[in-house]
Coordinates of C-alpha atoms in Angstrom, one line a residue:
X1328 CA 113.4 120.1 129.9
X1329 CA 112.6 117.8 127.0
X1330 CA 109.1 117.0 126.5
X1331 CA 107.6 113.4 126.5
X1332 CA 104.3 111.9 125.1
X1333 CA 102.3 108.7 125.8
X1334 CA 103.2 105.3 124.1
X1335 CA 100.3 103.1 122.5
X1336 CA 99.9 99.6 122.6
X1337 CA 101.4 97.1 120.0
X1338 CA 99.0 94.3 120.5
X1339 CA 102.1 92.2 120.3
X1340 CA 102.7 91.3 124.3
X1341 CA 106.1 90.5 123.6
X1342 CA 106.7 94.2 122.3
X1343 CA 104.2 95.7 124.6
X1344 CA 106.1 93.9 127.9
X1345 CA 108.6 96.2 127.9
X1346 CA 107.0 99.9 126.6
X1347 CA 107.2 102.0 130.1
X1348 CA 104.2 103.7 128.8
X1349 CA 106.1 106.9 127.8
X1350 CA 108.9 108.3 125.6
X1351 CA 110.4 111.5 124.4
X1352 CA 108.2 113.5 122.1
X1353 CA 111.7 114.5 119.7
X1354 CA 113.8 111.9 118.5
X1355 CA 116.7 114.7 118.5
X1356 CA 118.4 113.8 122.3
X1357 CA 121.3 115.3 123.9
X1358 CA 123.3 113.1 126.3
X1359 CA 126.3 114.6 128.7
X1360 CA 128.8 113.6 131.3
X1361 CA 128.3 115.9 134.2
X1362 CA 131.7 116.5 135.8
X1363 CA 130.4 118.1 138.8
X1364 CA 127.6 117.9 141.1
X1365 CA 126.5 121.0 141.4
X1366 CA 125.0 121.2 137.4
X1367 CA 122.1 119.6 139.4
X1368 CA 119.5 121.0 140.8
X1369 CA 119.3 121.3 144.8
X1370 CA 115.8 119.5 144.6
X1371 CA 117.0 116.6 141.7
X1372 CA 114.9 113.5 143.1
X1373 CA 114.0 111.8 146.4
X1374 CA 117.3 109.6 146.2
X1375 CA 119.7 112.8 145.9
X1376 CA 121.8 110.8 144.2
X1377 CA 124.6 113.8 143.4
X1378 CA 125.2 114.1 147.0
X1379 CA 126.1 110.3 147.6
X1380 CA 130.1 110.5 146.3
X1381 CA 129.1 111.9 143.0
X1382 CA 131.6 111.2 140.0
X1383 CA 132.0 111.6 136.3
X1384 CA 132.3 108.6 133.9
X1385 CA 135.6 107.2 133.7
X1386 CA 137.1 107.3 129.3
X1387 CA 136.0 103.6 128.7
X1388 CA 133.3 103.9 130.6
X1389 CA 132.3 107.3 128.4
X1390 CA 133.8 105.3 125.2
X1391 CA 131.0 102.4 126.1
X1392 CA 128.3 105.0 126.5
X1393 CA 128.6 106.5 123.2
X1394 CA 128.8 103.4 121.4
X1395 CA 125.4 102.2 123.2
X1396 CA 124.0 105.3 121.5
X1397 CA 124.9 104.9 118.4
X1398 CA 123.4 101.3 118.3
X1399 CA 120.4 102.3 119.5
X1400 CA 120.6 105.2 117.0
X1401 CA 121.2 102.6 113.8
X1402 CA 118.4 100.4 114.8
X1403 CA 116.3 103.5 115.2
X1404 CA 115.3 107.5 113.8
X1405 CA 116.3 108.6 117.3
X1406 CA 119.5 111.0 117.3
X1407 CA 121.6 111.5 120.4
X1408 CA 124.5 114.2 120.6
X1409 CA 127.2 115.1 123.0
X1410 CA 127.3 118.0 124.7
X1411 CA 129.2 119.8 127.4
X1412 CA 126.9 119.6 131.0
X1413 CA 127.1 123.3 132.6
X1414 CA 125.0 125.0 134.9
X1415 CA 123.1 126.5 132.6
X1416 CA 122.9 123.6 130.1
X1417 CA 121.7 120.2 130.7
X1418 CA 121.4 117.2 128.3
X1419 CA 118.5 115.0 127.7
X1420 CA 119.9 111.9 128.8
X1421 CA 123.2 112.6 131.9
X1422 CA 125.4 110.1 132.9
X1423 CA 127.3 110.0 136.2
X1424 CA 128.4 107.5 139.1
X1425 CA 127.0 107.8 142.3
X1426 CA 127.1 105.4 145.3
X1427 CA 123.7 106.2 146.0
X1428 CA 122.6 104.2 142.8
X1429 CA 122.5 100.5 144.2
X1430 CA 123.9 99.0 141.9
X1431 CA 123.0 101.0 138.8
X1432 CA 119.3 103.0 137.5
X1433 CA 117.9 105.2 135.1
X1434 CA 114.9 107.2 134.9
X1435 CA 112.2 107.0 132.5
X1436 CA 111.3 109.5 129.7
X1437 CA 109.7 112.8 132.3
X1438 CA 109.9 116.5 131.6
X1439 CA 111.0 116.7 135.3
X1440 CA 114.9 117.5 135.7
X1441 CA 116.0 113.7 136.2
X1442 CA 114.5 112.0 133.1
X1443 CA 115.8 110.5 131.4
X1444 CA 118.9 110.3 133.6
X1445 CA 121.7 107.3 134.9
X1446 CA 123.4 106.7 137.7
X1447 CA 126.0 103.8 138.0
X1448 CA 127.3 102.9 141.3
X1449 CA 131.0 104.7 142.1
X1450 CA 132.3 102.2 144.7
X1451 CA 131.3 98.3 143.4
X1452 CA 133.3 98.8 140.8
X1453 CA 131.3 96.5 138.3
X1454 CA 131.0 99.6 136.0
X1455 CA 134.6 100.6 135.8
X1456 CA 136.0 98.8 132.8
X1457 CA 132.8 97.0 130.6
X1458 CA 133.9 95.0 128.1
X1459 CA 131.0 93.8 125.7
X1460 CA 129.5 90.4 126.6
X1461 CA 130.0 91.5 130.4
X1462 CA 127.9 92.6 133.2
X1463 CA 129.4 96.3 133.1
X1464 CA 128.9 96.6 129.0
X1465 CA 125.2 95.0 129.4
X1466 CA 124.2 97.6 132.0
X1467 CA 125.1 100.3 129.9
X1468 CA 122.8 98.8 127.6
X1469 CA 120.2 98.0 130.1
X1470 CA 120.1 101.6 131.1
X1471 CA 120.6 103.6 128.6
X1472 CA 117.0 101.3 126.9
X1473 CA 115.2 103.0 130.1
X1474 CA 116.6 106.7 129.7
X1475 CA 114.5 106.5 126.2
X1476 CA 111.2 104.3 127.0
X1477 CA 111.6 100.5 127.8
X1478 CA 110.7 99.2 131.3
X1479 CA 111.7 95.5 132.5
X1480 CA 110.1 92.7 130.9
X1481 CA 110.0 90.4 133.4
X1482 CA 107.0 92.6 134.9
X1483 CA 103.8 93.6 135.1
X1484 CA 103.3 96.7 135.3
X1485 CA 102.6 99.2 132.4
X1486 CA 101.4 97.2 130.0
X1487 CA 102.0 93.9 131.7
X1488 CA 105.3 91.4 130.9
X1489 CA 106.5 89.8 128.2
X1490 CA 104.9 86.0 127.7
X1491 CA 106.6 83.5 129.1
X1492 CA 108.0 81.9 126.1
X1493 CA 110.1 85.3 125.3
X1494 CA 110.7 86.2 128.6
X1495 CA 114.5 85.7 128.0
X1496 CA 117.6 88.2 127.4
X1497 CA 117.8 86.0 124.6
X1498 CA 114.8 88.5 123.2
X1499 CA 115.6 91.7 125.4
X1500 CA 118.3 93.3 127.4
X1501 CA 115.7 94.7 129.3
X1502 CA 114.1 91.3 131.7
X1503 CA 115.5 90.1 134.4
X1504 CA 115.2 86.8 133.6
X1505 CA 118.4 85.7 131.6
X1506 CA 116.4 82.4 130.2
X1507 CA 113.3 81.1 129.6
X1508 CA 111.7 80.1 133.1
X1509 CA 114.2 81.8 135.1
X1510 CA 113.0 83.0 138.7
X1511 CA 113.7 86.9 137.5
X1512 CA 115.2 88.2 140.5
X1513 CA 118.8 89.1 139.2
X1514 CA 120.5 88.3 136.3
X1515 CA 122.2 84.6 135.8
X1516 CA 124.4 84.6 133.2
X1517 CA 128.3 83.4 132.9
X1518 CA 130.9 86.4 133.6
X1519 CA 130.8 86.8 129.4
X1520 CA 127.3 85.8 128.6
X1521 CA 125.5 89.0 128.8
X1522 CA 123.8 90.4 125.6
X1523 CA 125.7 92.4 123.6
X1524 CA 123.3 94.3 121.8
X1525 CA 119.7 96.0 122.4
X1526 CA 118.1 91.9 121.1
X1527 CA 115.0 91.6 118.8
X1528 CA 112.0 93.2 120.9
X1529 CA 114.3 96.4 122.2
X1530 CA 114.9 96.6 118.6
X1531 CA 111.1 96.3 117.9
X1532 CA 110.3 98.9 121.3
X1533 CA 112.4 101.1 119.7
X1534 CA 111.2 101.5 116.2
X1535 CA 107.5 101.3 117.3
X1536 CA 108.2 104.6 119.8
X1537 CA 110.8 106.3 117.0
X1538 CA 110.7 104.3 113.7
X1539 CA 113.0 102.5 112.0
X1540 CA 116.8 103.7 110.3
X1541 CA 117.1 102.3 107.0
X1542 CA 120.2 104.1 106.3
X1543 CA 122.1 101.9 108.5
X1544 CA 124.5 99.8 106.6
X1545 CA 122.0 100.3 103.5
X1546 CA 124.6 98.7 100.7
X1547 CA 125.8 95.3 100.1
X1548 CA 127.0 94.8 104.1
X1549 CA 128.9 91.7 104.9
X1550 CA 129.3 90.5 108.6
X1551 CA 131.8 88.1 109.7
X1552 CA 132.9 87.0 112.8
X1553 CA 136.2 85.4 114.2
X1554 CA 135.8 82.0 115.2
X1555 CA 139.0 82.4 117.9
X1556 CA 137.9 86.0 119.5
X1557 CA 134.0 86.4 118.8
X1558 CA 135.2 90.1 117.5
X1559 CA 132.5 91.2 114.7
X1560 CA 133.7 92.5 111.8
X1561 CA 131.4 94.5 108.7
X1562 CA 133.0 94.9 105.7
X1563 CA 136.4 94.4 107.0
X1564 CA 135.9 96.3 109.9
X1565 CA 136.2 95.1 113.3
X1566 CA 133.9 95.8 116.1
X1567 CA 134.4 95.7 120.0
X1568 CA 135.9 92.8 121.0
X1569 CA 134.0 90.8 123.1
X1570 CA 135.2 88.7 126.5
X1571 CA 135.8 85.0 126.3
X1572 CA 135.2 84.6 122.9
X1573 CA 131.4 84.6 123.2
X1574 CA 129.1 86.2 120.7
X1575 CA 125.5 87.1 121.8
X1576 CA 123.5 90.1 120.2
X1577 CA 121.0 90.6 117.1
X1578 CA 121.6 91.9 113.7
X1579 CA 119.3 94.7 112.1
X1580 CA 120.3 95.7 108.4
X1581 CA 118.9 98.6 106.4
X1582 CA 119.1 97.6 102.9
X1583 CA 121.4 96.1 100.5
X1584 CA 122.0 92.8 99.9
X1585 CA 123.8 91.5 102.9
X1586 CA 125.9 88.4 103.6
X1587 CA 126.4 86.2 106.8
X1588 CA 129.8 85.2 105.8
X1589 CA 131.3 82.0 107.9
X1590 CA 133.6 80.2 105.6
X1591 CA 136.3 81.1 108.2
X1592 CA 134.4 78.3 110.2
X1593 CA 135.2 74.6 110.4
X1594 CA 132.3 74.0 112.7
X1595 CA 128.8 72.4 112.1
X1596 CA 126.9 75.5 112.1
X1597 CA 123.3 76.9 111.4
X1598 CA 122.4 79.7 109.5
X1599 CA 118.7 80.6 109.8
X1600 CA 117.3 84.3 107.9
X1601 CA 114.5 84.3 108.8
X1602 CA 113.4 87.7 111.1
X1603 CA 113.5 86.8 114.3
X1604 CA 115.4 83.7 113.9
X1605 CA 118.9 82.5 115.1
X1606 CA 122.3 81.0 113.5
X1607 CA 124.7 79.2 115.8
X1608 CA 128.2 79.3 114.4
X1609 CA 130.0 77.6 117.4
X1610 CA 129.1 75.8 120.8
X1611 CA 132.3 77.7 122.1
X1612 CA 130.6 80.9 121.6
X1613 CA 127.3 80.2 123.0
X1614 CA 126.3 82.5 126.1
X1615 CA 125.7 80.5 129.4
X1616 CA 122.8 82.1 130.9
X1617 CA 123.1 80.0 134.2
X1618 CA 121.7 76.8 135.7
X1619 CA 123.0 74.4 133.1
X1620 CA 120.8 77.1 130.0
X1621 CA 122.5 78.0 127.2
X1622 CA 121.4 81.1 124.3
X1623 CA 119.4 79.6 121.6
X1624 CA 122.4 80.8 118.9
X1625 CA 124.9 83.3 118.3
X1626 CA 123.2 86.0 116.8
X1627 CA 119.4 86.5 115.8
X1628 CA 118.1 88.3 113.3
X1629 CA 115.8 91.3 113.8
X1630 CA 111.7 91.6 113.5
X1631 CA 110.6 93.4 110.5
X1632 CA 109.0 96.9 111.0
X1633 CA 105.9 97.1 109.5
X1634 CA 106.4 94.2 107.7
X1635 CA 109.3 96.2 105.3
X1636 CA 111.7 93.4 103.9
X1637 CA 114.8 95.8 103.4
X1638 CA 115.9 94.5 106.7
X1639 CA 116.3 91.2 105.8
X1640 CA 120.0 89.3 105.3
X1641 CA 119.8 87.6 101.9
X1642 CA 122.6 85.7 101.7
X1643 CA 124.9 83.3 104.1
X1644 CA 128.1 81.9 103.2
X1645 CA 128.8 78.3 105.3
X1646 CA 132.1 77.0 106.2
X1647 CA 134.1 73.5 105.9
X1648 CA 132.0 72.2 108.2
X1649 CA 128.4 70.1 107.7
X1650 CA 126.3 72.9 107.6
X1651 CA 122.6 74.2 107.7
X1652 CA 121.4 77.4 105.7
X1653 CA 118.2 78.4 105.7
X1654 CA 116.8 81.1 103.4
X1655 CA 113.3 83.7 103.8
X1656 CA 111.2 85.1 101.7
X1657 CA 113.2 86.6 99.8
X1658 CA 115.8 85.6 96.6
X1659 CA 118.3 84.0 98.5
X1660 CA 122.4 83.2 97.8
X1661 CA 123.7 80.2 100.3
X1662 CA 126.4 78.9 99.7
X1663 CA 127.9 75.7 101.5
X1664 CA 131.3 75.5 101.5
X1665 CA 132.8 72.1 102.1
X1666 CA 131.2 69.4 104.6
X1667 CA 127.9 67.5 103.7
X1668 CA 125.7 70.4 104.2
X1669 CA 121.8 71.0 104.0
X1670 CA 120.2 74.0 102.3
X1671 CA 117.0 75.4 102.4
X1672 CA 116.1 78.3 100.1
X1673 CA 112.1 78.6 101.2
X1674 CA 110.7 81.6 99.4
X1675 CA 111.9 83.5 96.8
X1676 CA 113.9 82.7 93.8
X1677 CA 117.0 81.3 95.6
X1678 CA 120.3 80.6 94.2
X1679 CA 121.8 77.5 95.9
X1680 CA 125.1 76.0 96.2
X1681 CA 126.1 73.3 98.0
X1682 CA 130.0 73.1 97.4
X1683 CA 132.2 70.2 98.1
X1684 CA 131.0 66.9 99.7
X1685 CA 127.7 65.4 100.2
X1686 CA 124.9 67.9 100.1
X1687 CA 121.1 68.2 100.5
X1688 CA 118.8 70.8 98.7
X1689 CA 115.5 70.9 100.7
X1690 CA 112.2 72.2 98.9
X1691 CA 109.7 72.9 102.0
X1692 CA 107.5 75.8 100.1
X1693 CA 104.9 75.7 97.5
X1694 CA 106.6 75.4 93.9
X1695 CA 106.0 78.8 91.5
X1696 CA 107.7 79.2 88.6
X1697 CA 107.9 83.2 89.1
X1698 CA 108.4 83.7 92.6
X1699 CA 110.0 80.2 94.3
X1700 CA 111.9 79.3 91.5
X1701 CA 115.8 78.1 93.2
X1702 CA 118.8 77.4 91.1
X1703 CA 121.0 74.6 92.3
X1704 CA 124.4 75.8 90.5
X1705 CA 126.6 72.5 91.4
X1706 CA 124.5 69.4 91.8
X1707 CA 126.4 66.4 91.6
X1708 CA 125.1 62.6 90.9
X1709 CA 125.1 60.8 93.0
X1710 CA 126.5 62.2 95.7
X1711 CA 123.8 64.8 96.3
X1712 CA 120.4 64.6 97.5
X1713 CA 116.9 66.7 96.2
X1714 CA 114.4 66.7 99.5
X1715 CA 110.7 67.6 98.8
X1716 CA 108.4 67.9 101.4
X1717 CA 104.8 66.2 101.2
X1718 CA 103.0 69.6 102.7
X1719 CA 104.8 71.3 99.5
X1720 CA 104.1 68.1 96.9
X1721 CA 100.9 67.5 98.3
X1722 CA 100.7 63.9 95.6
X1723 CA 104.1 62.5 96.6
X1724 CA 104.6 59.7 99.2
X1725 CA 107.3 59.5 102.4
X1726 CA 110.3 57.9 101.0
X1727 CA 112.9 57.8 98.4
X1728 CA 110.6 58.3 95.1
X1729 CA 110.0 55.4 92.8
X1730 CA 111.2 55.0 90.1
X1731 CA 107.8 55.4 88.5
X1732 CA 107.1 58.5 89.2
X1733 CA 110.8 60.1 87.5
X1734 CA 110.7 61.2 84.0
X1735 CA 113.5 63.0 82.1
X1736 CA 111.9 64.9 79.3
X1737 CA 110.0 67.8 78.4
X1738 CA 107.1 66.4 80.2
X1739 CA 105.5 64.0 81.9
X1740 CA 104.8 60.5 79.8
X1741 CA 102.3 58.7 81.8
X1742 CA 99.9 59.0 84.6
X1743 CA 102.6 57.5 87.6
X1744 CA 105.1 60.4 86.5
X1745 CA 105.1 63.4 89.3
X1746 CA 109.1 65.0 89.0
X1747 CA 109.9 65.3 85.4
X1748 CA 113.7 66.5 84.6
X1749 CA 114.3 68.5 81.7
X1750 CA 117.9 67.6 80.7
X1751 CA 118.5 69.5 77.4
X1752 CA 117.1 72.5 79.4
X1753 CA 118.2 71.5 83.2
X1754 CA 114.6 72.6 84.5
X1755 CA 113.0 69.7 87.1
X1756 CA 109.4 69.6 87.5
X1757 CA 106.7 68.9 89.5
X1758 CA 103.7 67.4 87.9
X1759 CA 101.0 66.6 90.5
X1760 CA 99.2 64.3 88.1
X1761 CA 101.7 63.1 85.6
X1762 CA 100.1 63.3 81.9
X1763 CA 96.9 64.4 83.5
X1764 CA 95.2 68.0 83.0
X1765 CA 96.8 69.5 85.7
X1766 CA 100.2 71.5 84.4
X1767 CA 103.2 70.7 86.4
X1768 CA 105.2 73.5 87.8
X1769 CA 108.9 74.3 87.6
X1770 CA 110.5 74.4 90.6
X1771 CA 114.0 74.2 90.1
X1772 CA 116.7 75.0 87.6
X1773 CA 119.7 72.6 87.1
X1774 CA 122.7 71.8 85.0
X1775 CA 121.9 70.4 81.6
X1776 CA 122.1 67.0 81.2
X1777 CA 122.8 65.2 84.6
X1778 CA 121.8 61.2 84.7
X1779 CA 119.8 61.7 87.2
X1780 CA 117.3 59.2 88.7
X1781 CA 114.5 58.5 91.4
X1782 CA 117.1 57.7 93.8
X1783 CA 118.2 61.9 93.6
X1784 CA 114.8 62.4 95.5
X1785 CA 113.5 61.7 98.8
X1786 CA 110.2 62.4 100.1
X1787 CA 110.0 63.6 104.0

């Protein structure tokens, strides 16, 4: 039997809420599909599940299985490989039906014969066809997470639960509460609101136990989605197609520079890239998690491991709708698309383009001419609109800036001036004491010679 070895402590509750305490000592696993009842031994646990109507996985039900693997395998170093169950050799991790399992269970990490084992109930028939974004594709999910180390985070044992504010399958397959608040006795959700994917602290479980794969999609990856079906599709490719046109799962990257790509959309969507944050794309596709709650967004973007940035998505691509992209810290590409849309490039040397109709570039992070330096590549006067935030331009004033304090030159003339535009060179400045001692700071680089004026600028 495989050996396991005892898990540490994050210090992050949220991560720690759902670590069993235990995981396999190998990251090499074997799974298998026992086809008789008998390749188990006559002492297998107190439940005895192979003597309650014992079955073998159906095709799609096998089909489901291995795809659950092979995320969990691309978010993670742990390799898992079929083999063919005999009496004389057993996989790591076996999945069967049994109606003995009520409805469904797995068993931890143990060097005993069942760990790491799963049993699906033969008879309900909630398990026979999953279909991601269902109950039946969840629970393969759900279970497989246990056969390799993650306990429910809805309780308190182990290490204790997740905090309340996480406590959500919003942030893990693994709790029984399907939103924040929920009583956490069952599972709520809408027929094809389930999570689709192991969410942002399985992710984190996972690669704290077994590391993190960076050779998962570690070139230029671009994800779309359909905006009719919910289907996923990277580079071209389409992925399992969900159930009622929901999407509902979290994105981890290895490298590359990758694209959220949405100009299929005409909706108002949101496009956040920040780790650990979420983009919604379409109220149509939101999850129901029950009692009148809805998921945050569409898809959220993983935690970083270790605080490694190669997992970040650089870029997002907006459709014709109004739309908001927001940036990290890295050098960003967004791109609006049509629709009055808002951008927010934060850290890093962003490049920024707001497309047709009326758009707003938002400066939120402290100006540095080497490392938050954005491009706006198409801004039009008037139509457009420069934000800058008073917690970033610590000297301006809430409101659209007078008309005293623009400048277009080289540099700042007088005491009043604090946003200088170069137009022969298209840089704009900030200057937090006009001609004072204090050098201003570029923050921005534009198109030569707009006729721009204070009115381009509001202070928030």
């Amino acid at each position: 039997m495989a050996a396991t070895i005892s898990v540490a402590r994050t210090g992050n509750q949220d991560i720690d809420g759902i670590l069993s305490g235990s995981r396999w000592s190998s990251p090499n696993l074997t799974y298998s599909f026992p086809t008789k009842a008998s390749y188990y031994g006559s002492n297998y646990s107190l439940s005895d599940e192979p003597q309650y109507n014992f079955g073998s996985l159906n095709g799609n039900q096998s089909r489901v299985a291995r795809e659950v693997f092979a995320t969990i395998a691309s978010v993670s170093n742990l390799t898992f490989a079929e083999i063919a169950e005999t009496s004389s050799s057993h996989a790591t991790i076996r999945l069967a039906v049994s109606d003995r399992a009520s409805p469904a269970w797995s068993y931890y990490p143990d060097p005993g014969e069942q760990g790491g084992d799963i049993w699906f109930s033969r008879s309900n028939g909630w398990y026979d066809a999953p279909v991601l974004g269902g109950y039946g594709y969840y629970a393969f999910i759900h279970e497989i997470l246990h056969s390799v180390g993650l306990k429910h985070g809805n309780e308190t044992t182990g290490f204790g639960a997740m905090t309340a504010s996480r406590d959500s399958m919003e942030f893990s397959a693994l709790t029984y509460r399907s939103y924040v608040g929920a009583a956490g006795q069952y599972v709520e959700n809408e027929t094809w609101g389930y999570a689709q994917t192991p969410m942002m602290y399985d992710i984190a479980a996972l690669q704290h136990m077994y590391g993190a794969n960076y050779t998962t999609r570690a070139g230029n990856t671009v994800y779309r989605w359909s905006s009719s079906t919910g289907q996923e599709f990277i580079d071209g490719v389409g992925q399992s197609l969900p159930g009622g046109n929901r999407i509902f799962g979290t994105i981890w990257d290895g490298g590359g520079s990758d694209t959220y790509d949405l100009s299929n959309y005409a909706t108002n969507l949101s496009v956040d890239l920040r780790p650990g944050e979420w983009s919604r794309f379409s109220t149509t596709q939101i999850a129901k998690l029950g009692d009148g709650q809805y998921a945050r967004g569409n898809i959220a973007n993983a935690l970083t491991y270790q605080g490694d940035l190669r997992s970040l998505i650089e870029n997002a691509t907006g459709g014709t709708g109004s739309d908001t992209l927001t940036g990290n810290s890295v050098a960003n590409t967004l791109r609006g698309g049509g629709g009055n849309d808002r951008l927010y490039g934060r850290e890093g040397n962003d490049v920024l383009t707001g497309g047709a109709g009326n758009d707003t570039f938002y400066f939120n992070t402290k100006p540095n001419p080497i490392s938050n330096l954005d491009q706006i590549t198409d801004f039009s006067v008037p139509s457009d609109t420069i934000y800058l935030a008073r917690s970033a331009f610590t000297t301006l004033t809430a409101g659209m800036l007078p008309s005293a304090a623009f400048w277009i030159g080289s540099q700042a003339h007088d005491s009043s001036d604090r946003i200088v535009y170069d137009t022969a060179k298209g840089g704009l400045h900030y200057d937090a004491d006009g001609s004072g001692t204090i050098a201003s700071v570029q923050f921005a680089q534009l198109t030569k010679g707009l006729s721009m004026t204070a009115t381009d600028f509001m202070i928030a």
